[in-house]
Short mmCIF file of C-alpha atoms and ligand atoms in Angstrom, two decimals:
data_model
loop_
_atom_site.label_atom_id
_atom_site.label_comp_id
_atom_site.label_asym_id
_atom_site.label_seq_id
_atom_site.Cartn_x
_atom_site.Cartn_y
_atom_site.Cartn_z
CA UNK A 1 15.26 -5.90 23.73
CA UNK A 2 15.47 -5.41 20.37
CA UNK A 3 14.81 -1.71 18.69
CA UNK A 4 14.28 -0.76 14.96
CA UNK A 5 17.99 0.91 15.54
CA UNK A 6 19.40 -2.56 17.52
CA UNK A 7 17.50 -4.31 14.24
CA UNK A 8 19.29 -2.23 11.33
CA UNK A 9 22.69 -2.25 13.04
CA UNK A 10 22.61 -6.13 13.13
CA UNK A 11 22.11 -6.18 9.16
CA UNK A 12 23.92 -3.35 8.46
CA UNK A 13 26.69 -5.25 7.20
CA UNK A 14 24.79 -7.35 5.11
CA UNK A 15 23.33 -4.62 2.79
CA UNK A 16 24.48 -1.50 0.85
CA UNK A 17 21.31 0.73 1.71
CA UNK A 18 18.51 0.69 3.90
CA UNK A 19 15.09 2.11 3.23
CA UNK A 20 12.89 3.25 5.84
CA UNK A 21 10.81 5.78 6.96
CA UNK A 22 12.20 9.20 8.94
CA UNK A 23 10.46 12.06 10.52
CA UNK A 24 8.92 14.62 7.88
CA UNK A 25 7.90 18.04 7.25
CA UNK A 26 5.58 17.32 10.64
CA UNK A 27 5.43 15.11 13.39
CA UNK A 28 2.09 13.25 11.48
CA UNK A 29 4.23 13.28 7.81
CA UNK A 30 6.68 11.19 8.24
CA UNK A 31 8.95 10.13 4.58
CA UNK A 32 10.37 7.48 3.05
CA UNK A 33 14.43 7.59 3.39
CA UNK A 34 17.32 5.51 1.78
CA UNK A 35 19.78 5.35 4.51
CA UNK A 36 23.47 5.00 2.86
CA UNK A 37 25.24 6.31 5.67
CA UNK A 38 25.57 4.20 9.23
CA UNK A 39 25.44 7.27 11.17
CA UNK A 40 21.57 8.03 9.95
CA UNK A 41 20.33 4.74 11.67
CA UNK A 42 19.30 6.97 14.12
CA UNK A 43 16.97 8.95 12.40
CA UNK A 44 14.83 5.66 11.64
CA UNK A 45 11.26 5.77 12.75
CA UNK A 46 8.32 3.35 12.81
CA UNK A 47 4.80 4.12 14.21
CA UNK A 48 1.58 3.58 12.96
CA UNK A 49 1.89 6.77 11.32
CA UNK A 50 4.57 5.29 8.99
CA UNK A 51 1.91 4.62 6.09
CA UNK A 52 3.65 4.67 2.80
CA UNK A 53 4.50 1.14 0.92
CA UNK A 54 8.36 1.37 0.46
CA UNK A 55 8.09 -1.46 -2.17
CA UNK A 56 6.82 0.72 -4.28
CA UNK A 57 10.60 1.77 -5.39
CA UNK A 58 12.06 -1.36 -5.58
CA UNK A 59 10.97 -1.60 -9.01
CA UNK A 60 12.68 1.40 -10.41
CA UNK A 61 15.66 1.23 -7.95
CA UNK A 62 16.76 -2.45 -9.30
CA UNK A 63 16.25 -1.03 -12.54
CA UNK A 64 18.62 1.34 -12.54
CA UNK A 65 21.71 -0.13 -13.93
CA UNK A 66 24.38 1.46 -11.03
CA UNK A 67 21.99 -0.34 -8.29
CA UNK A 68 21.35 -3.28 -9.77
CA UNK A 69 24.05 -5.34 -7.67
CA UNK A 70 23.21 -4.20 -5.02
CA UNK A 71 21.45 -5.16 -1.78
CA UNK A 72 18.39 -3.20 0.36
CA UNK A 73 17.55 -3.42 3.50
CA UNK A 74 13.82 -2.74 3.72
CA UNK A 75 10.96 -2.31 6.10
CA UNK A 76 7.76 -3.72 6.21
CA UNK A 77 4.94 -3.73 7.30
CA UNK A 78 2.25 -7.03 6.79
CA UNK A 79 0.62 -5.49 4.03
CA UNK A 80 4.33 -4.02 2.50
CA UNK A 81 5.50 -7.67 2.67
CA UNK A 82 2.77 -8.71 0.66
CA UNK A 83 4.06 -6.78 -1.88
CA UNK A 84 7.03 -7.44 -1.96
CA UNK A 85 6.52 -10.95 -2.09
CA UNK A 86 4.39 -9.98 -5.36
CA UNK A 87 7.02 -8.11 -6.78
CA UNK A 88 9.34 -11.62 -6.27
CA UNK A 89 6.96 -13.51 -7.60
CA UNK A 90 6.69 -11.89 -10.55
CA UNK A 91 10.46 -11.64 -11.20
CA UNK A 92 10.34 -8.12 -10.87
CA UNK A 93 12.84 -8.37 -7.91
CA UNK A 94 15.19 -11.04 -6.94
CA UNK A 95 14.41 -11.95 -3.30
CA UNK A 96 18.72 -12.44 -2.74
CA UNK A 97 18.67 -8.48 -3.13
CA UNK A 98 16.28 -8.00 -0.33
CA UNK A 99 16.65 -8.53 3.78
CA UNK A 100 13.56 -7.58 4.81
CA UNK A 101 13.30 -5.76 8.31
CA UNK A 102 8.95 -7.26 8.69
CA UNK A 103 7.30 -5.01 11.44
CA UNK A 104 3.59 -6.06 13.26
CA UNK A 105 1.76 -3.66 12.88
CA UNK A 106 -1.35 -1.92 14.68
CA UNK A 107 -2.85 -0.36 11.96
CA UNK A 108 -1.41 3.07 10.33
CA UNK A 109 -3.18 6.12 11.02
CA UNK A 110 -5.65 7.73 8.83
CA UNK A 111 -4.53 11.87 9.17
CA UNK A 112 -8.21 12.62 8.53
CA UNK A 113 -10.15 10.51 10.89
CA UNK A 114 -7.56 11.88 13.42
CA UNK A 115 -8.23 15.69 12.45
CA UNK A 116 -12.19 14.81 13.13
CA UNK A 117 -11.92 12.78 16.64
CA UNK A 118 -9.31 15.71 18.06
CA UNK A 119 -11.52 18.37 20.48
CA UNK A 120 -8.71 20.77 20.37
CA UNK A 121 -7.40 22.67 17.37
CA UNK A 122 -3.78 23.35 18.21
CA UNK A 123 -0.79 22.55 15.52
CA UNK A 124 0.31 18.59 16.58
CA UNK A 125 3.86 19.48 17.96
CA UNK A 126 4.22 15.65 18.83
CA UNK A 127 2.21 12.31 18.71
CA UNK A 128 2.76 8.92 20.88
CA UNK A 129 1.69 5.43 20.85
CA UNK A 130 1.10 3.38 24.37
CA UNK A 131 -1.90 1.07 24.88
CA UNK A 132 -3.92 1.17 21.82
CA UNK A 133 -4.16 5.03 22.27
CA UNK A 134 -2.68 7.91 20.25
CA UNK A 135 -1.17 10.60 22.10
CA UNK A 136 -1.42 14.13 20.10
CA UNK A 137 0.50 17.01 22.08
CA UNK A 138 -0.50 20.65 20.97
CA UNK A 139 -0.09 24.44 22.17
CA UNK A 140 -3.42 23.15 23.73
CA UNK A 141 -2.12 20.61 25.82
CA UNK A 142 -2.41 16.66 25.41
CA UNK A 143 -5.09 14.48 24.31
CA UNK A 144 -5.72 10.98 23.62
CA UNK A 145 -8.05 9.10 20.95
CA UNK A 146 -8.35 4.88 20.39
CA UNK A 147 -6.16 3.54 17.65
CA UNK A 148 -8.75 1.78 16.37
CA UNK A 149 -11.24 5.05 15.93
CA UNK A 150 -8.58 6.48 13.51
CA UNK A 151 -7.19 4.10 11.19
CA UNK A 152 -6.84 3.76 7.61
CA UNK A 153 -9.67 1.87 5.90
CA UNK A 154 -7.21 -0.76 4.74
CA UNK A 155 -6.53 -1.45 7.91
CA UNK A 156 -9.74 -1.92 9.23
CA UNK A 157 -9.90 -5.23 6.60
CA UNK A 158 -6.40 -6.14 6.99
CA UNK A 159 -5.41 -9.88 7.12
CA UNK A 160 -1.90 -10.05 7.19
CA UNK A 161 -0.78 -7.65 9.97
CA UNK A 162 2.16 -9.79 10.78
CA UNK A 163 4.45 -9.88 8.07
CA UNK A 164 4.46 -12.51 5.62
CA UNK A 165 7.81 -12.52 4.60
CA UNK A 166 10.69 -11.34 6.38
CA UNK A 167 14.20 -12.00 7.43
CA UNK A 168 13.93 -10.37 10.85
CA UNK A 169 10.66 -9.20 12.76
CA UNK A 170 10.53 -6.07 15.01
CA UNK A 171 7.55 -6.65 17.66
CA UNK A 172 7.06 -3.39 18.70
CA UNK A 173 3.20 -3.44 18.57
CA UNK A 174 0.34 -6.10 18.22
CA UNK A 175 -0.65 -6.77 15.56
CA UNK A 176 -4.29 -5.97 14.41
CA UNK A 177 -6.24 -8.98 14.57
CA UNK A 178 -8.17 -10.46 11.19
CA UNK A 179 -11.57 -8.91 10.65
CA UNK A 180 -14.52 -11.41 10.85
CA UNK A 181 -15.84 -10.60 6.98
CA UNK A 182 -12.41 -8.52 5.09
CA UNK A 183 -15.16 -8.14 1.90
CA UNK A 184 -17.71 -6.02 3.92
CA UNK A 185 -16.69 -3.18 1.86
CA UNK A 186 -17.47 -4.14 -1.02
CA UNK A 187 -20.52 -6.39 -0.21
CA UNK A 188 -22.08 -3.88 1.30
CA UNK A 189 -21.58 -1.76 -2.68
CA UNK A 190 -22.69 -4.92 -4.54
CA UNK A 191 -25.91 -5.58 -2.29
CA UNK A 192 -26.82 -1.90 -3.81
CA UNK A 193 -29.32 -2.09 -6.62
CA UNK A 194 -27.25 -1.97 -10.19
CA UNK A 195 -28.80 2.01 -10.27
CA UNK A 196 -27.62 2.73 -6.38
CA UNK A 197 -23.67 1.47 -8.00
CA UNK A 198 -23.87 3.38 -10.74
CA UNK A 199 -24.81 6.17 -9.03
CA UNK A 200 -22.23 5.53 -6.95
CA UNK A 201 -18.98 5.74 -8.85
CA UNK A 202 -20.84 8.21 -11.10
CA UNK A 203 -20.62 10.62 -8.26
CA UNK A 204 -17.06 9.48 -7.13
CA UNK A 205 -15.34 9.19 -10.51
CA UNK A 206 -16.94 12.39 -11.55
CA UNK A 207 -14.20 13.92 -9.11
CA UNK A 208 -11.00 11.88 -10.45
CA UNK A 209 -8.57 14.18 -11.91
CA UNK A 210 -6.80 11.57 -13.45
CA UNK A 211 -3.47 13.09 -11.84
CA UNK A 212 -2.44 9.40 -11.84
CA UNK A 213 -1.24 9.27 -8.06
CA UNK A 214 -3.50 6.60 -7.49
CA UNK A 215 -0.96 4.65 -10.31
CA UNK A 216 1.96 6.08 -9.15
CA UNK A 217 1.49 5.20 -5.66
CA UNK A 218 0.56 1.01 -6.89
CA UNK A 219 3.75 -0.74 -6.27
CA UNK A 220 2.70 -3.59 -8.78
CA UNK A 221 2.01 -0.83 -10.87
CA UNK A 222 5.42 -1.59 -12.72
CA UNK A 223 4.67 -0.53 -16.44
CA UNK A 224 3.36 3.11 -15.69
CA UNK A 225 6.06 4.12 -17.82
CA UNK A 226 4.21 3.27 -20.56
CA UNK A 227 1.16 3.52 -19.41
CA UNK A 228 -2.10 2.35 -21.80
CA UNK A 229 -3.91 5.42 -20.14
CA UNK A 230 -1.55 7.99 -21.39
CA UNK A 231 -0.38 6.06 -24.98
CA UNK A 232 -0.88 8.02 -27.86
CA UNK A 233 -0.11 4.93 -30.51
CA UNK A 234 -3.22 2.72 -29.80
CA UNK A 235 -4.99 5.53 -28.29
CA UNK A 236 -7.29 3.59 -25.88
CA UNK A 237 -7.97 6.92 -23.14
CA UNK A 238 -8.80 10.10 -24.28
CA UNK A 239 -7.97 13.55 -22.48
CA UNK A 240 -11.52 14.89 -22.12
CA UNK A 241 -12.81 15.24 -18.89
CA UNK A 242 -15.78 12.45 -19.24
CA UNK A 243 -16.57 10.11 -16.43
CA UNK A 244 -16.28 7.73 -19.62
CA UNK A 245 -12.71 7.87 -20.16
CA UNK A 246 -12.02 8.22 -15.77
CA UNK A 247 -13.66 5.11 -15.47
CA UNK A 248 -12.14 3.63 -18.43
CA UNK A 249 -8.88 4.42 -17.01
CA UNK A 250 -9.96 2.78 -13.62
CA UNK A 251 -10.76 -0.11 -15.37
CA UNK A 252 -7.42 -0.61 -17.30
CA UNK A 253 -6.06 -0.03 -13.54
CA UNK A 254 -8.05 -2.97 -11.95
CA UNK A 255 -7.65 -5.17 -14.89
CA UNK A 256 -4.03 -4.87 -14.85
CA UNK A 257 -3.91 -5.87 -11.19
CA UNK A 258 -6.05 -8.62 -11.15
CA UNK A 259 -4.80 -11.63 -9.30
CA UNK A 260 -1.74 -8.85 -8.59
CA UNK A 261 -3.16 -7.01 -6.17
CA UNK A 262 -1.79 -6.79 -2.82
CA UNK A 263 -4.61 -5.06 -1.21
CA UNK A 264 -2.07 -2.22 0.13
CA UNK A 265 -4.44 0.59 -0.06
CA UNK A 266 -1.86 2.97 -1.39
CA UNK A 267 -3.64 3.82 -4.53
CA UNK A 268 -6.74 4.67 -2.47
CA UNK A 269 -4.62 6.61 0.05
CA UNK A 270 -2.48 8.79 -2.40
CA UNK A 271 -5.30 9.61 -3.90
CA UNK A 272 -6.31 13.60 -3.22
CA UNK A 273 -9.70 13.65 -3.90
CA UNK A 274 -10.46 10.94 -1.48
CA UNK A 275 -12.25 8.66 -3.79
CA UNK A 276 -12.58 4.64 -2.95
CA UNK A 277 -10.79 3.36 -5.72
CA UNK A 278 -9.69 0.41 -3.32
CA UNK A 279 -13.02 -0.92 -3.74
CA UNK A 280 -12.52 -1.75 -7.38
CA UNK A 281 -9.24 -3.62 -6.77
CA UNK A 282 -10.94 -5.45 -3.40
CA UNK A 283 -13.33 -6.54 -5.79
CA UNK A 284 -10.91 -8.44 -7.71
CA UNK A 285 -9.26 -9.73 -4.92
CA UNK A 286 -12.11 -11.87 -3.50
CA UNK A 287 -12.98 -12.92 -7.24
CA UNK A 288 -9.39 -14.63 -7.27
CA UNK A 289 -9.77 -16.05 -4.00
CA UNK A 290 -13.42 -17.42 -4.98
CA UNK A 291 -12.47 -18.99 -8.23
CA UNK A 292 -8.38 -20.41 -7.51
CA UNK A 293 -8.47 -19.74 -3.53
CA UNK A 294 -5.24 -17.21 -4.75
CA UNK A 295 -4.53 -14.75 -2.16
CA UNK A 296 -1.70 -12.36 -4.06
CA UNK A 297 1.57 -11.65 -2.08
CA UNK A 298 1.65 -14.14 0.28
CA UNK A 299 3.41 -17.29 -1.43
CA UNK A 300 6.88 -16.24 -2.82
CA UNK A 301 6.77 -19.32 -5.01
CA UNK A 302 2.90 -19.56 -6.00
CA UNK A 303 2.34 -18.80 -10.15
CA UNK A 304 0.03 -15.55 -10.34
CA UNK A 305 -3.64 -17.09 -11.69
CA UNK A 306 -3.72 -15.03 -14.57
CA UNK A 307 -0.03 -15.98 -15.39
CA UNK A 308 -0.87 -19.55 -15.45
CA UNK A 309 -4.56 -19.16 -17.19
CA UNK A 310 -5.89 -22.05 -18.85
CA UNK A 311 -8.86 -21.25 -21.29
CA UNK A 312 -10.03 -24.72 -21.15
CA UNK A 313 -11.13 -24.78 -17.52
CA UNK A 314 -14.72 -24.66 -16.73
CA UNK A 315 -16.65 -22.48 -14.57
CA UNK A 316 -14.71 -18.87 -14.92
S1 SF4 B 401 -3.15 -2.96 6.01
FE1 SF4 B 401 -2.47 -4.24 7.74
S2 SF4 B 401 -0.24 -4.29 7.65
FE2 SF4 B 401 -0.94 -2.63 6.29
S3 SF4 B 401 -0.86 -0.80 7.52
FE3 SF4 B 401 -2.93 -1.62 7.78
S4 SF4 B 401 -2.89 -3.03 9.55
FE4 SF4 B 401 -0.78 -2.55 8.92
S1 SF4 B 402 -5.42 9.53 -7.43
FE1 SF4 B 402 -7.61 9.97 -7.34
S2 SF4 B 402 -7.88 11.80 -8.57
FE2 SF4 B 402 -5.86 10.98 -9.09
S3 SF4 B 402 -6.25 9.63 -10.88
FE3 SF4 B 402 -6.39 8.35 -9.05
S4 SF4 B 402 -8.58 8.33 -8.51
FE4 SF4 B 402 -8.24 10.06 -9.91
S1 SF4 B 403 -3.97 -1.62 -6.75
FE1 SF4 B 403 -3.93 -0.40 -4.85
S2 SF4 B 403 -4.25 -1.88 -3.19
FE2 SF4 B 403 -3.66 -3.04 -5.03
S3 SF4 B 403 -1.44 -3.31 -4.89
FE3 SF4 B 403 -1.83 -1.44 -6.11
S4 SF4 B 403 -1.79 0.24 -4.60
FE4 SF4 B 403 -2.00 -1.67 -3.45
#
């Protein structure tokens, strides 16, 4: 049977680093790791708690000139292969530099949701995945909670569970099944009356602290070295804490992934003050697949919509 270790050995030979996930500061943390050395394999992990989007350093890593030969070995899960087939459809990274280690996946764990189903209080010392159920050891003893009860949002609207672009697949779990209506979300926002919405993100942007993590985390997010929010020379954003200029950095965000967006959830899931700011990009997401049936990351060869834009079409 075939393990993530079995899996990385067989390629091992094919690539010049391997990036993966490894245990972290605690058992429900765990990190991203670039694995250079064969003898690390072994500390390679993947659970549902493996949450963050490696693609997200593809970008910089093939743009550093010393790496920029070289070959990667990368996991991913469905909604990490969508972007990475973004990323390669863009020409942001040649798809001969990848071998992509695609993973089904069950879902990845929200660490709130599981804080508020737990009865006991205990540090986690350890946490297991069998049947659907999440096993969380403490000084307290064991306990057990659903999957399902305590995963991410994304997850809960996720279409692509199975990879959509790999070289080899790792079955270790099944994957989530597609949700009857992925847009609930957000229709259940836009059926609000016009003063329910604003009220809405009133009260949620109000909190943004515009620490940019949200950006940081977007692995289409490629040109947040120069970002429009924090340009001096035009000066589109200014530094005063206004809801104004939050939302009118949230905007430039959702603009600039329009038709690009991978529906990840990483910006909404880095972001510390727990606001929804998936909801804006969702948004966009089910525009593009109204008006040019484009679903983002999941056609290596398909031109973006808004990379092939032609004014002189009717009815957008
Ligand atoms: S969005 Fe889909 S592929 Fe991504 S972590 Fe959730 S269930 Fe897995
Ligand atoms: S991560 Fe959250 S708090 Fe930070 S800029 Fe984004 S929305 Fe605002
Ligand atoms: S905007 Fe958010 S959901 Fe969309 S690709 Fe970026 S991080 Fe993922």
């Amino acid at each position: 049977m075939n393990t993530l270790q079995s899996i990385v050995e067989s390629i091992w030979d094919q690539v010049d680093v391997v990036l993966g996930w490894r245990v972290g500061y605690d058992p429900l943390h765990p990190v991203p790791t670039f694995v250079r050395d064969r003898k690390d394999i072994a500390s390679l992990i993947w659970n549902p708690l493996c949450a963050p989007n490696l693609s997200v350093f593809l970008a910089k890593f093939f743009r550093t000139a010393s790496q920029r030969d070289k070959k990667i070995g990368i996991l991913a899960k469905g909604c990490d292969s969508r972007s990475l087939t973004a990323l390669i459809q863009e020409g942001l990274v040649d798809r001969d530099r990848l071998l992509i280690v695609g993973l089904t996946c069950p879902g990845t764990v929200d660490p709130d949701a599981l804080a508020a189903a737990r009865t006991q209080s205990g540090p986690i010392t350890a946490v297991a995945f069998a049947n659907g159920m999440v096993e969380i050891t403490s000084a307290d003893g064991v306990e057990c909670v659903p999957l399902d009860r305590v995963i991410e949002r994304r997850c809960q609207r996720c279409r692509h569970a199975h990879p959509v672009l790999y070289d080899v697949v790792l079955h270790d779990f099944e994957p989530r099944p597609v949700p009857k209506d992925p847009f609930a979300h957000v229709e259940a926002l836009e059926n609000q009356s016009l003063e329910a919405r604003k009220a809405f993100w009133l009260k949620e942007l109000e909190r943004c602290l515009r620490c940019y993590a949200c950006r940081n985390a977007c692995p289409l997010c490629v040109c947040q070295d120069h970002c429009l929010a924090e340009s001096r020379t035009p000066k589109w954003v200014t530094q005063k804490d206004t809801v104004a200029d939050k939302f009118l950095f949230h905007m430039i965000h959702t603009l600039h992934l329009a038709g690009r967006c991978t529906e990840c959830g990483e910006c909404e899931r880095a972001c510390p003050m727990k606001i929804p700011v998936g909801l804006l990009k969702e948004k966009t997401a089910q525009i593009a697949m109204d008006l040019w049936h484009y679903e983002s990351g999941t056609d290596p060869g398909a031109r973006p919509p808004l990379l092939s834009y032609d004014a002189s079409v009717t009815g957008i």
